Coordinates of C-alpha atoms in Angstrom, one line a residue:
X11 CA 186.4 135.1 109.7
X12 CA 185.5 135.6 113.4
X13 CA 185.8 138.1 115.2
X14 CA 189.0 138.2 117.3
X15 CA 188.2 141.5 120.0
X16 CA 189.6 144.6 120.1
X17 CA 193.3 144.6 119.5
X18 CA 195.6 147.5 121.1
X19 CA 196.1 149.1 124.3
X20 CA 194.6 151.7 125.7
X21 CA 197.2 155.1 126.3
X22 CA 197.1 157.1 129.6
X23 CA 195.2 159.7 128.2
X24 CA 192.5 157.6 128.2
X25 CA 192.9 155.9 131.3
X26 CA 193.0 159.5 132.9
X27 CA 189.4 160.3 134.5
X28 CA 188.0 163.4 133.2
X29 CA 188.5 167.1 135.5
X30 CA 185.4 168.6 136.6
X31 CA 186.0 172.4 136.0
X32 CA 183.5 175.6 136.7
X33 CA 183.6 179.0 135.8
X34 CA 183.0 182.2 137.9
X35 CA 179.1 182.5 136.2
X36 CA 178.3 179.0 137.2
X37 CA 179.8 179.3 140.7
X38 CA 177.8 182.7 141.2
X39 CA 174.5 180.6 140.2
X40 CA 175.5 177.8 142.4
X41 CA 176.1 180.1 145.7
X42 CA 172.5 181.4 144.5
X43 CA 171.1 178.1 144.7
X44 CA 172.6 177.3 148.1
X45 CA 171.1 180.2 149.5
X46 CA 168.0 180.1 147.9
X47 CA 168.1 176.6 149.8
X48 CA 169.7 177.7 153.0
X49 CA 172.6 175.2 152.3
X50 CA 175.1 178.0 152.0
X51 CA 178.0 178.1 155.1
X52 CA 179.2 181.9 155.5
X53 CA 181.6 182.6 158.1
X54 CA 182.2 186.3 158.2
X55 CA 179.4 187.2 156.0
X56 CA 181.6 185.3 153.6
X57 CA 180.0 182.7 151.6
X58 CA 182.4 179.2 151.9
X59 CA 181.7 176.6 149.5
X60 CA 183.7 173.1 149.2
X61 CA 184.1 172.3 145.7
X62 CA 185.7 169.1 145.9
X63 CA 182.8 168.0 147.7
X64 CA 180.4 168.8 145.1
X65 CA 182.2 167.2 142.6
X66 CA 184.7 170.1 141.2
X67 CA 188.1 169.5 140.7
X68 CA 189.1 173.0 139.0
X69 CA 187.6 176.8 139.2
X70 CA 188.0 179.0 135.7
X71 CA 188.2 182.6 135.3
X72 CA 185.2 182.7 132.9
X73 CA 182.8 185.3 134.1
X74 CA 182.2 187.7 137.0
X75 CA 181.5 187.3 140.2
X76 CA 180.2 190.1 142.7
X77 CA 180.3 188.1 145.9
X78 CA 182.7 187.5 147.9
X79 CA 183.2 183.6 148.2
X80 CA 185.8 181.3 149.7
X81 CA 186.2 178.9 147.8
X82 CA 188.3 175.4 148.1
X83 CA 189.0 173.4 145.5
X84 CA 191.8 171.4 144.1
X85 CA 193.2 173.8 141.2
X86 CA 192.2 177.3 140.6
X87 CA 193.6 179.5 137.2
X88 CA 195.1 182.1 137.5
X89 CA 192.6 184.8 136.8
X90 CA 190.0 183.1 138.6
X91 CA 192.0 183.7 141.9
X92 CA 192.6 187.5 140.9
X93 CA 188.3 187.8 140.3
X94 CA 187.9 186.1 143.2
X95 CA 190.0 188.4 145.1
X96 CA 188.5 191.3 143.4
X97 CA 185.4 190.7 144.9
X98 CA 186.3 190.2 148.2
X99 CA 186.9 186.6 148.2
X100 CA 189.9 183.8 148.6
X101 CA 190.7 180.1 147.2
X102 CA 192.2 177.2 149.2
X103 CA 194.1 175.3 146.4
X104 CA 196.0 172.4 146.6
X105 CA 198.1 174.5 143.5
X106 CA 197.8 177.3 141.5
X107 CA 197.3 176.4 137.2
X108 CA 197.3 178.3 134.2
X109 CA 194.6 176.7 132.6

């Protein structure tokens, strides 16, 4: 018998590409690294940091942060905006999630 290929279809799930999320602790590492590398932009003695542009499409609440950061990205959860705000900080979202 030969082999006749893979036989199916392929659901949207899998056709979706996979969301690039962080969490508060990673983001507070990254804004480290930035300035450790004088790559940060602060406006206001602010930290701003595009995370589309790095590659993020999402921000999770997972974590502290002490800094105060503007942040833009694509989604934010819910208790990631109310850290963020906490400490000082804001997100530009395109919408708000719950996860």
């Amino acid at each position: 018998m030969r082999y006749a290929g893979k036989k199916g279809f392929i659901s949207v799930a899998q056709k979706r590409r996979p969301e690039h999320a962080i969490n508060l602790i990673q983001l507070a590492g990254l804004v480290a690294m930035l300035a450790r590398e004088n790559r940060l932009k602060t406006e206001n003695n602010v930290a701003v940091i595009d995370l589309q542009e790095l590659g993020y499409a999402k921000l999770l609440g997972s974590g502290t942060i002490s800094q105060a950061v503007r942040v833009k990205v694509g989604r934010c959860s819910e208790s990631a905006l109310r850290k963020l705000k906490e400490a000082g900080g804001d997100a530009m979202t395109e919408k708000t999630s719950e996860n």
